[in-house]
Amino acid sequence: MTIATHAYLNHSQRNPVDVAIIGASGRIGRRVLELIEKRAAVAAELGVELRIVAAANSRACLIARGGLAAGEIANRLASGVHLPRQGFDEALLHLSPRLVIVDCTASADIAAQYPQWLGAGFDIVTPNKLGLSADAPLAAAIATARSRTGVQLRASTTVGAQLPLLNTLSELRLAGDRVERFEAVLSGTLSYVLGRIQQGESLSAAVRLAIDCGYAEPNPACDLSGEDAARKLVILLRTLGFNVDLADVERTPLIDAQLLAGNDGSLLQKLAAVDELWRARVAIAEARHERWIYRATFERAGADGFRARVAPERVAADHPLARLAPCENALILHSACYSAAPLTIAGPGAGIDLTAAGVYADLVGAARQRVPIGNVRVAVAAA
Ligand SMILES: NC(=O)c1ccc[n+]([C@@H]2O[C@H](COP(=O)([O-])OP(=O)(O)OC[C@H]3O[C@@H](n4cnc5c(N)ncnc54)[C@H](OP(=O)(O)O)[C@@H]3O)[C@@H](O)[C@H]2O)c1
């Protein structure tokens, strides 16, 4: 006999979960808002009703205790009179004891507020890597606030968009497995750029395409410098329980730091200077039946030590990480449990749709934990 459970919202006892969305006018933020609107009926089947009570971007903020229409938020943020930012931060703290904050920015200032929000009992859902990969003081403050209040910080999309990477590593840790080493492609942007230049595109054109496709970070220099991949490696390793900071990851950038200096909007023009260099590198690799990947590597060293690095590297053309399609991510992991053959997780690892879908799933998951038990009726069907 199999038992299917089906939970749905008991509308006679409506008790919506309040949501504040920061970065609501960005690429991911807007798509998350669309999903909140379009998938309301599906969420209701899971026992969840989401009510957006606050929204902000870097220039404006909105608050409405009774709820904001998701489809109107971006336009309302773009026009009209808004609450000053300081007032918004203060108002959030008193808005609702059941608040879930969705951080869809790439802002360090917003990540720095996580301890205060978590300490106030709010859940946080985010694709922003700057909280989970923060340096020790902020990381410790986040961990302390979480353990004190027991609230949720769901950030499964910070690595691999919607791929089941963090959850899987978390389960390996819960199971007491010992991870010995892994190699991975963690940057969807660099996977796309290197994939395209090995299909004949110039480097500068490939970066332009990655930006147009929505794979690149708000500041693409973070991808090209390897910082994005290094932060993802930190998040993976912290998920496995390692005490690691960004500075512990050896990092070789894809593009020389001098070329990336200055946020003056001329990055793509500057990149043209290395188009020929990368054409030559690709030609040499092809002659040797090799391919360029931007590889993240972890291996234990000594009794308690480890080595973690990210770098552009040439691998044999038949290496599993060399066979990824542009934009795909992959992780190949060896552990005590996966000693006979490695655990491999691979698939598209960036993009607005996949990331927003993952953020939305994290939001519904967080909200579901907040729905009072009496509000969810569970139908049990025997088959
Ligand atoms: N694209 C992907 O494939 C992908 C994959 C995984 C994770 N992510 C992550 O998703 C997040 C969002 O990326 P995105 O591509 O949507 O970025 P985006 O289009 O640049 O949007 C960023 C949003 O954040 C807002 N913002 C920036 N600083 C803020 C501040 N201090 N206070 C309030 N709002 C602020 C921006 O407002 P303004 O418009 O006013 O500047 C904008 O609404 C990033 O953390 C990124 O790393 C993206």
CSV table of C-alpha atoms and ligand atoms in Angstrom, one decimal:
chain,number,residue,atom,x,y,z
A,1,MET,CA,0.0,0.0,0.0
A,2,THR,CA,1.3,3.4,-0.8
A,3,ILE,CA,0.0,6.5,1.0
A,4,ALA,CA,-0.2,9.8,-0.8
A,5,THR,CA,-0.6,12.9,1.4
A,6,HIS,CA,-2.0,16.1,0.1
A,7,ALA,CA,-2.0,19.2,2.2
A,8,TYR,CA,-4.0,22.2,1.3
A,9,LEU,CA,-4.9,25.5,2.9
A,10,ASN,CA,-7.9,25.6,5.1
A,11,HIS,CA,-9.4,28.9,3.9
A,12,SER,CA,-11.7,29.2,6.8
A,13,GLN,CA,-8.6,29.9,8.9
A,14,ARG,CA,-6.6,32.1,6.5
A,15,ASN,CA,-3.3,33.0,8.0
A,16,PRO,CA,-1.0,34.3,5.3
A,17,VAL,CA,2.8,34.3,5.7
A,18,ASP,CA,4.1,37.8,5.3
A,19,VAL,CA,6.9,38.4,2.9
A,20,ALA,CA,9.4,41.3,2.3
A,21,ILE,CA,11.3,41.2,-0.9
A,22,ILE,CA,14.5,43.2,-1.3
A,23,GLY,CA,15.8,43.6,-4.8
A,24,ALA,CA,12.3,43.4,-6.1
A,25,SER,CA,13.1,45.3,-9.4
A,26,GLY,CA,16.1,43.1,-10.3
A,27,ARG,CA,16.1,40.2,-12.7
A,28,ILE,CA,15.6,37.5,-10.1
A,29,GLY,CA,13.4,39.6,-7.9
A,30,ARG,CA,10.9,40.4,-10.6
A,31,ARG,CA,10.7,36.7,-11.7
A,32,VAL,CA,10.2,35.6,-8.1
A,33,LEU,CA,7.3,38.1,-7.8
A,34,GLU,CA,5.8,36.7,-11.0
A,35,LEU,CA,6.0,33.2,-9.5
A,36,ILE,CA,4.4,34.3,-6.3
A,37,GLU,CA,1.5,35.7,-8.3
A,38,LYS,CA,1.2,32.9,-10.9
A,39,ARG,CA,1.7,29.9,-8.6
A,40,ALA,CA,-0.6,31.1,-5.7
A,41,ALA,CA,-3.0,28.2,-6.3
A,42,VAL,CA,-0.2,25.6,-6.2
A,43,ALA,CA,1.2,27.2,-3.0
A,44,ALA,CA,-2.3,27.0,-1.5
A,45,GLU,CA,-2.4,23.3,-2.3
A,46,LEU,CA,0.7,23.0,-0.2
A,47,GLY,CA,-1.0,24.9,2.6
A,48,VAL,CA,0.8,28.2,1.9
A,49,GLU,CA,-0.6,31.7,1.3
A,50,LEU,CA,2.1,34.4,0.7
A,51,ARG,CA,1.3,38.0,1.3
A,52,ILE,CA,3.9,40.6,0.2
A,53,VAL,CA,3.9,43.3,2.8
A,54,ALA,CA,7.2,45.1,1.9
A,55,ALA,CA,9.4,45.5,-1.2
A,56,ALA,CA,12.5,47.5,-1.9
A,57,ASN,CA,15.3,48.2,-4.4
A,58,SER,CA,18.3,50.4,-3.9
A,59,ARG,CA,16.3,53.5,-4.5
A,60,ALA,CA,12.9,53.0,-3.1
A,61,CYS,CA,10.8,51.0,-0.7
A,62,LEU,CA,7.1,50.1,-0.2
A,63,ILE,CA,5.3,48.9,2.9
A,64,ALA,CA,1.6,47.8,3.1
A,65,ARG,CA,0.5,45.6,6.0
A,66,GLY,CA,-2.6,44.6,4.0
A,67,GLY,CA,-0.5,43.3,1.1
A,68,LEU,CA,1.0,44.5,-2.2
A,69,ALA,CA,-0.1,43.2,-5.6
A,70,ALA,CA,3.0,41.4,-6.9
A,71,GLY,CA,2.5,42.5,-10.4
A,72,GLU,CA,2.5,46.2,-9.5
A,73,ILE,CA,5.5,46.3,-7.3
A,74,ALA,CA,8.2,47.0,-9.9
A,75,ASN,CA,6.2,49.9,-11.4
A,76,ARG,CA,5.4,51.3,-8.0
A,77,LEU,CA,9.0,51.2,-7.0
A,78,ALA,CA,9.9,53.0,-10.2
A,79,SER,CA,7.5,55.9,-9.5
A,80,GLY,CA,5.8,57.7,-6.7
A,81,VAL,CA,6.7,58.8,-3.2
A,82,HIS,CA,8.6,56.2,-1.1
A,83,LEU,CA,9.5,55.6,2.4
A,84,PRO,CA,13.1,56.7,3.2
A,85,ARG,CA,15.4,53.7,3.5
A,86,GLN,CA,16.2,54.2,7.2
A,87,GLY,CA,12.4,54.2,7.9
A,88,PHE,CA,12.0,51.0,5.9
A,89,ASP,CA,14.7,49.1,7.8
A,90,GLU,CA,13.1,50.2,11.1
A,91,ALA,CA,9.5,49.5,9.8
A,92,LEU,CA,10.5,45.9,8.8
A,93,LEU,CA,11.4,45.1,12.4
A,94,HIS,CA,7.9,46.0,13.5
A,95,LEU,CA,5.9,44.8,10.5
A,96,SER,CA,5.1,41.3,11.3
A,97,PRO,CA,6.4,38.6,13.7
A,98,ARG,CA,6.0,36.0,10.9
A,99,LEU,CA,8.1,37.8,8.3
A,100,VAL,CA,10.1,35.9,5.6
A,101,ILE,CA,12.6,38.3,4.0
A,102,VAL,CA,13.7,37.4,0.5
A,103,ASP,CA,17.0,39.1,-0.4
A,104,CYS,CA,17.3,39.2,-4.2
A,105,THR,CA,20.2,41.6,-4.2
A,106,ALA,CA,24.0,41.0,-4.5
A,107,SER,CA,24.5,43.6,-1.8
A,108,ALA,CA,26.9,43.3,1.1
A,109,ASP,CA,24.9,45.9,3.0
A,110,ILE,CA,21.8,43.8,2.9
A,111,ALA,CA,23.7,40.6,3.9
A,112,ALA,CA,25.1,42.6,6.9
A,113,GLN,CA,21.5,42.9,8.2
A,114,TYR,CA,21.0,39.2,8.4
A,115,PRO,CA,22.0,38.9,12.1
A,116,GLN,CA,19.5,41.6,13.0
A,117,TRP,CA,16.7,40.0,10.9
A,118,LEU,CA,17.4,36.5,12.1
A,119,GLY,CA,17.7,37.7,15.7
A,120,ALA,CA,14.2,39.3,15.3
A,121,GLY,CA,12.8,35.9,14.4
A,122,PHE,CA,12.5,36.4,10.6
A,123,ASP,CA,13.3,33.7,8.1
A,124,ILE,CA,15.6,34.7,5.2
A,125,VAL,CA,15.5,33.2,1.7
A,126,THR,CA,18.2,34.4,-0.7
A,127,PRO,CA,20.3,33.7,-3.8
A,128,ASN,CA,22.8,36.3,-2.5
A,129,LYS,CA,26.1,34.7,-1.7
A,130,LEU,CA,27.5,37.5,0.4
A,131,GLY,CA,25.8,36.3,3.7
A,132,LEU,CA,26.7,32.6,3.5
A,133,SER,CA,30.3,33.2,2.3
A,134,ALA,CA,30.9,36.3,4.5
A,135,ASP,CA,34.1,36.7,6.5
A,136,ALA,CA,34.3,35.2,10.0
A,137,PRO,CA,32.7,38.1,12.0
A,138,LEU,CA,29.5,38.3,10.0
A,139,ALA,CA,29.4,34.5,9.4
A,140,ALA,CA,29.6,34.0,13.2
A,141,ALA,CA,26.9,36.6,13.9
A,142,ILE,CA,24.6,35.0,11.4
A,143,ALA,CA,25.2,31.5,12.9
A,144,THR,CA,24.7,32.9,16.4
A,145,ALA,CA,21.4,34.6,15.5
A,146,ARG,CA,20.2,31.4,13.8
A,147,SER,CA,20.9,29.1,16.6
A,148,ARG,CA,19.4,31.6,19.2
A,149,THR,CA,16.1,31.9,17.4
A,150,GLY,CA,16.0,28.7,15.4
A,151,VAL,CA,14.8,30.5,12.3
A,152,GLN,CA,15.6,29.5,8.7
A,153,LEU,CA,18.2,30.8,6.3
A,154,ARG,CA,17.4,29.1,3.0
A,155,ALA,CA,19.9,29.8,0.3
A,156,SER,CA,20.0,26.7,-1.8
A,157,THR,CA,20.3,28.8,-5.0
A,158,THR,CA,23.6,30.4,-4.0
A,159,VAL,CA,25.4,27.5,-5.6
A,160,GLY,CA,24.2,25.9,-8.8
A,161,ALA,CA,20.9,27.8,-9.1
A,162,GLN,CA,18.3,25.0,-8.7
A,163,LEU,CA,20.7,22.1,-8.7
A,164,PRO,CA,20.4,20.0,-5.6
A,165,LEU,CA,24.0,20.7,-4.4
A,166,LEU,CA,23.7,22.3,-1.0
A,167,ASN,CA,20.9,20.0,0.2
A,168,THR,CA,22.9,17.0,-0.9
A,169,LEU,CA,26.0,18.1,0.9
A,170,SER,CA,24.0,18.9,4.0
A,171,GLU,CA,22.6,15.4,4.0
A,172,LEU,CA,26.0,13.8,3.6
A,173,ARG,CA,27.1,15.8,6.7
A,174,LEU,CA,24.0,14.7,8.6
A,175,ALA,CA,24.7,11.1,7.6
A,176,GLY,CA,28.2,11.4,9.1
A,177,ASP,CA,29.9,10.8,5.7
A,178,ARG,CA,33.5,12.0,5.3
A,179,VAL,CA,34.1,13.9,2.1
A,180,GLU,CA,37.7,13.3,1.0
A,181,ARG,CA,37.8,15.4,-2.2
A,182,PHE,CA,35.7,16.9,-4.9
A,183,GLU,CA,36.1,18.8,-8.1
A,184,ALA,CA,33.5,21.0,-9.6
A,185,VAL,CA,32.4,23.6,-12.1
A,186,LEU,CA,30.6,26.2,-10.0
A,187,SER,CA,30.4,29.3,-12.1
A,188,GLY,CA,27.6,29.2,-14.7
A,189,THR,CA,29.0,32.3,-16.3
A,190,LEU,CA,32.5,31.0,-16.7
A,191,SER,CA,31.1,27.6,-17.8
A,192,TYR,CA,29.2,29.5,-20.5
A,193,VAL,CA,32.0,31.8,-21.5
A,194,LEU,CA,34.6,29.0,-21.8
A,195,GLY,CA,32.1,26.8,-23.5
A,196,ARG,CA,31.4,29.5,-26.1
A,197,ILE,CA,35.0,30.4,-26.8
A,198,GLN,CA,35.7,26.7,-27.4
A,199,GLN,CA,32.9,26.8,-29.9
A,200,GLY,CA,34.6,29.6,-31.8
A,201,GLU,CA,33.3,32.8,-30.1
A,202,SER,CA,35.7,35.5,-29.0
A,203,LEU,CA,36.1,36.0,-25.2
A,204,SER,CA,34.6,39.5,-25.2
A,205,ALA,CA,31.6,38.4,-27.3
A,206,ALA,CA,31.1,35.3,-25.0
A,207,VAL,CA,31.0,37.5,-21.9
A,208,ARG,CA,28.5,39.8,-23.7
A,209,LEU,CA,26.3,36.8,-24.4
A,210,ALA,CA,26.5,35.5,-20.9
A,211,ILE,CA,25.3,38.9,-19.6
A,212,ASP,CA,22.5,39.0,-22.2
A,213,CYS,CA,21.4,35.5,-21.2
A,214,GLY,CA,21.1,36.5,-17.5
A,215,TYR,CA,23.9,34.2,-16.3
A,216,ALA,CA,26.3,36.9,-15.2
A,217,GLU,CA,26.5,38.5,-11.8
A,218,PRO,CA,25.2,42.1,-11.5
A,219,ASN,CA,28.9,43.0,-11.7
A,220,PRO,CA,30.4,40.5,-14.2
A,221,ALA,CA,33.9,41.2,-12.9
A,222,CYS,CA,33.0,39.0,-9.9
A,223,ASP,CA,32.6,36.1,-12.3
A,224,LEU,CA,35.7,36.8,-14.3
A,225,SER,CA,37.9,37.3,-11.3
A,226,GLY,CA,36.8,33.9,-9.9
A,227,GLU,CA,35.4,35.5,-6.8
A,228,ASP,CA,31.9,34.2,-7.5
A,229,ALA,CA,33.3,30.6,-7.9
A,230,ALA,CA,35.5,31.0,-4.8
A,231,ARG,CA,32.5,32.2,-2.7
A,232,LYS,CA,30.5,29.2,-3.9
A,233,LEU,CA,33.3,26.9,-2.9
A,234,VAL,CA,33.3,28.5,0.6
A,235,ILE,CA,29.5,27.9,0.9
A,236,LEU,CA,29.9,24.3,-0.2
A,237,LEU,CA,32.7,23.7,2.4
A,238,ARG,CA,30.8,25.5,5.2
A,239,THR,CA,27.8,23.3,4.4
A,240,LEU,CA,30.1,20.3,4.9
A,241,GLY,CA,31.1,21.7,8.3
A,242,PHE,CA,34.6,23.1,7.4
A,243,ASN,CA,35.8,26.3,9.1
A,244,VAL,CA,36.8,28.2,5.9
A,245,ASP,CA,37.0,31.8,4.8
A,246,LEU,CA,37.2,33.3,1.3
A,247,ALA,CA,40.9,34.0,1.9
A,248,ASP,CA,41.5,30.3,2.4
A,249,VAL,CA,40.6,29.6,-1.2
A,250,GLU,CA,43.5,29.8,-3.6
A,251,ARG,CA,42.2,31.8,-6.6
A,252,THR,CA,43.5,32.3,-10.1
A,253,PRO,CA,41.3,34.6,-12.0
A,254,LEU,CA,40.1,33.9,-15.5
A,255,ILE,CA,41.0,37.4,-16.5
A,256,ASP,CA,43.9,39.4,-15.1
A,257,ALA,CA,42.8,41.7,-12.2
A,258,GLN,CA,44.3,44.8,-13.8
A,259,LEU,CA,41.8,44.4,-16.7
A,260,LEU,CA,38.9,44.1,-14.3
A,261,ALA,CA,39.9,47.1,-12.2
A,262,GLY,CA,37.4,50.1,-12.0
A,263,ASN,CA,33.7,49.7,-12.3
A,264,ASP,CA,33.4,52.2,-15.2
A,265,GLY,CA,31.3,50.2,-17.6
A,266,SER,CA,34.2,49.7,-20.1
A,267,LEU,CA,34.8,46.1,-19.1
A,268,LEU,CA,33.6,44.6,-22.4
A,269,GLN,CA,35.8,46.9,-24.4
A,270,LYS,CA,38.8,46.1,-22.2
A,271,LEU,CA,38.2,42.3,-22.6
A,272,ALA,CA,38.7,42.6,-26.4
A,273,ALA,CA,42.4,43.0,-25.5
A,274,VAL,CA,42.6,39.4,-24.5
A,275,ASP,CA,40.5,37.9,-27.3
A,276,GLU,CA,43.5,36.8,-29.2
A,277,LEU,CA,45.3,35.4,-26.1
A,278,TRP,CA,42.3,33.2,-25.5
A,279,ARG,CA,42.0,32.2,-29.1
A,280,ALA,CA,45.5,30.9,-29.0
A,281,ARG,CA,45.0,29.1,-25.6
A,282,VAL,CA,41.9,27.3,-27.0
A,283,ALA,CA,43.9,26.3,-30.2
A,284,ILE,CA,46.7,24.9,-28.1
A,285,ALA,CA,44.3,23.0,-25.9
A,286,GLU,CA,42.4,21.6,-28.9
A,287,ALA,CA,45.7,20.4,-30.5
A,288,ARG,CA,46.3,18.5,-27.3
A,289,HIS,CA,42.8,17.1,-27.1
A,290,GLU,CA,42.1,19.2,-24.0
A,291,ARG,CA,39.5,21.7,-22.9
A,292,TRP,CA,39.6,24.7,-20.6
A,293,ILE,CA,37.3,24.7,-17.6
A,294,TYR,CA,37.1,26.9,-14.5
A,295,ARG,CA,37.6,24.3,-11.9
A,296,ALA,CA,37.0,24.4,-8.1
A,297,THR,CA,38.9,21.7,-6.2
A,298,PHE,CA,38.8,20.5,-2.6
A,299,GLU,CA,41.1,17.9,-1.1
A,300,ARG,CA,42.0,17.0,2.4
A,301,ALA,CA,45.7,17.5,3.3
A,302,GLY,CA,47.3,16.2,6.5
A,303,ALA,CA,45.3,15.2,9.6
A,304,ASP,CA,42.7,18.1,9.7
A,305,GLY,CA,43.9,20.3,6.9
A,306,PHE,CA,42.6,20.8,3.4
A,307,ARG,CA,43.4,22.6,0.1
A,308,ALA,CA,40.7,24.6,-1.7
A,309,ARG,CA,41.3,26.4,-5.0
A,310,VAL,CA,39.6,27.8,-8.1
A,311,ALA,CA,41.4,28.3,-11.3
A,312,PRO,CA,41.2,28.1,-15.1
A,313,GLU,CA,42.6,24.7,-16.0
A,314,ARG,CA,43.1,22.5,-19.0
A,315,VAL,CA,41.7,19.0,-18.7
A,316,ALA,CA,41.5,16.0,-21.1
A,317,ALA,CA,38.6,16.5,-23.6
A,318,ASP,CA,37.0,13.3,-22.3
A,319,HIS,CA,37.0,14.4,-18.6
A,320,PRO,CA,33.5,14.6,-17.3
A,321,LEU,CA,33.8,18.3,-16.4
A,322,ALA,CA,35.0,19.0,-20.0
A,323,ARG,CA,31.9,17.5,-21.5
A,324,LEU,CA,29.5,20.0,-19.8
A,325,ALA,CA,27.3,22.2,-22.0
A,326,PRO,CA,27.9,25.9,-21.7
A,327,CYS,CA,26.4,27.2,-18.5
A,328,GLU,CA,26.2,23.8,-16.8
A,329,ASN,CA,27.6,23.2,-13.4
A,330,ALA,CA,28.8,19.9,-11.9
A,331,LEU,CA,30.2,18.4,-8.8
A,332,ILE,CA,32.1,15.1,-8.6
A,333,LEU,CA,32.6,14.0,-5.0
A,334,HIS,CA,34.6,11.2,-3.3
A,335,SER,CA,33.7,10.3,0.2
A,336,ALA,CA,33.7,7.3,2.5
A,337,CYS,CA,30.2,6.4,1.3
A,338,TYR,CA,31.0,7.3,-2.3
A,339,SER,CA,34.4,5.5,-2.5
A,340,ALA,CA,33.7,2.9,-5.2
A,341,ALA,CA,32.3,5.5,-7.6
A,342,PRO,CA,32.0,9.2,-7.0
A,343,LEU,CA,28.7,11.1,-6.4
A,344,THR,CA,28.1,13.3,-9.5
A,345,ILE,CA,25.6,16.1,-9.7
A,346,ALA,CA,25.3,18.0,-13.0
A,347,GLY,CA,23.0,20.3,-14.9
A,348,PRO,CA,22.3,23.9,-15.8
A,349,GLY,CA,23.6,26.0,-12.9
A,350,ALA,CA,22.6,29.6,-13.6
A,351,GLY,CA,20.0,31.7,-15.3
A,352,ILE,CA,17.1,33.8,-14.2
A,353,ASP,CA,14.4,31.3,-14.5
A,354,LEU,CA,16.1,28.4,-12.7
A,355,THR,CA,17.4,30.7,-9.9
A,356,ALA,CA,14.1,32.4,-9.4
A,357,ALA,CA,12.3,29.0,-9.3
A,358,GLY,CA,14.8,27.8,-6.7
A,359,VAL,CA,14.3,31.0,-4.6
A,360,TYR,CA,10.5,30.5,-4.9
A,361,ALA,CA,10.8,26.9,-3.8
A,362,ASP,CA,12.9,28.0,-0.8
A,363,LEU,CA,10.3,30.7,0.0
A,364,VAL,CA,7.4,28.2,-0.1
A,365,GLY,CA,9.4,25.8,2.0
A,366,ALA,CA,10.2,28.5,4.6
A,367,ALA,CA,6.6,29.7,4.6
A,368,ARG,CA,5.3,26.1,5.0
A,369,GLN,CA,7.2,25.8,8.2
A,370,ARG,CA,5.4,28.9,9.5
A,371,VAL,CA,1.9,27.8,8.7
A,372,PRO,CA,0.2,26.9,12.0
A,373,ILE,CA,-0.6,23.2,12.0
A,374,GLY,CA,-4.4,23.8,12.3
A,375,ASN,CA,-4.3,25.7,9.0
A,376,VAL,CA,-3.1,22.8,6.9
A,377,ARG,CA,-5.5,20.0,6.4
A,378,VAL,CA,-3.9,16.8,5.2
A,379,ALA,CA,-5.8,14.4,3.0
A,380,VAL,CA,-4.5,10.9,3.1
A,381,ALA,CA,-5.3,8.6,0.2
A,382,ALA,CA,-4.4,4.9,0.2
A,383,ALA,CA,-3.5,3.5,-3.2
B,1,LIG,N1,21.5,35.4,-12.6
B,1,LIG,C1,21.8,34.2,-12.1
B,1,LIG,O1,21.9,33.2,-12.8
B,1,LIG,C2,22.0,34.0,-10.6
B,1,LIG,C3,22.2,32.7,-10.2
B,1,LIG,C4,22.3,32.5,-8.8
B,1,LIG,C5,22.3,33.6,-7.9
B,1,LIG,N2,22.1,34.8,-8.4
B,1,LIG,C6,22.1,35.9,-7.4
B,1,LIG,O2,20.8,36.5,-7.4
B,1,LIG,C7,21.0,37.9,-6.9
B,1,LIG,C8,20.2,38.8,-7.8
B,1,LIG,O3,20.8,38.8,-9.1
B,1,LIG,P1,20.1,39.7,-10.2
B,1,LIG,O4,20.7,39.1,-11.5
B,1,LIG,O5,18.6,39.7,-10.1
B,1,LIG,O6,20.7,41.1,-9.9
B,1,LIG,P2,20.1,42.5,-10.5
B,1,LIG,O7,19.3,42.3,-11.7
B,1,LIG,O8,21.2,43.5,-10.6
B,1,LIG,O9,19.1,43.0,-9.3
B,1,LIG,C9,19.6,43.4,-8.1
B,1,LIG,C10,18.4,44.0,-7.3
B,1,LIG,O10,18.9,44.4,-6.0
B,1,LIG,C11,18.6,45.7,-5.8
B,1,LIG,N3,19.6,46.3,-4.8
B,1,LIG,C12,20.9,46.4,-5.0
B,1,LIG,N4,21.5,46.9,-3.8
B,1,LIG,C13,20.4,47.1,-3.0
B,1,LIG,C14,20.3,47.7,-1.7
B,1,LIG,N5,21.4,48.1,-1.0
B,1,LIG,N6,19.1,47.7,-1.1
B,1,LIG,C15,18.0,47.3,-1.7
B,1,LIG,N7,18.0,46.8,-3.0
B,1,LIG,C16,19.2,46.7,-3.6
B,1,LIG,C17,18.6,46.4,-7.1
B,1,LIG,O11,18.0,47.6,-7.1
B,1,LIG,P3,18.2,48.8,-8.2
B,1,LIG,O12,17.6,48.3,-9.4
B,1,LIG,O13,17.6,50.0,-7.6
B,1,LIG,O14,19.7,48.9,-8.3
B,1,LIG,C18,17.9,45.3,-7.9
B,1,LIG,O15,16.5,45.4,-7.7
B,1,LIG,C19,22.5,38.1,-6.8
B,1,LIG,O16,22.9,37.9,-5.5
B,1,LIG,C20,23.1,37.0,-7.7
B,1,LIG,O17,24.3,36.7,-7.3
B,1,LIG,C21,21.9,35.1,-9.7
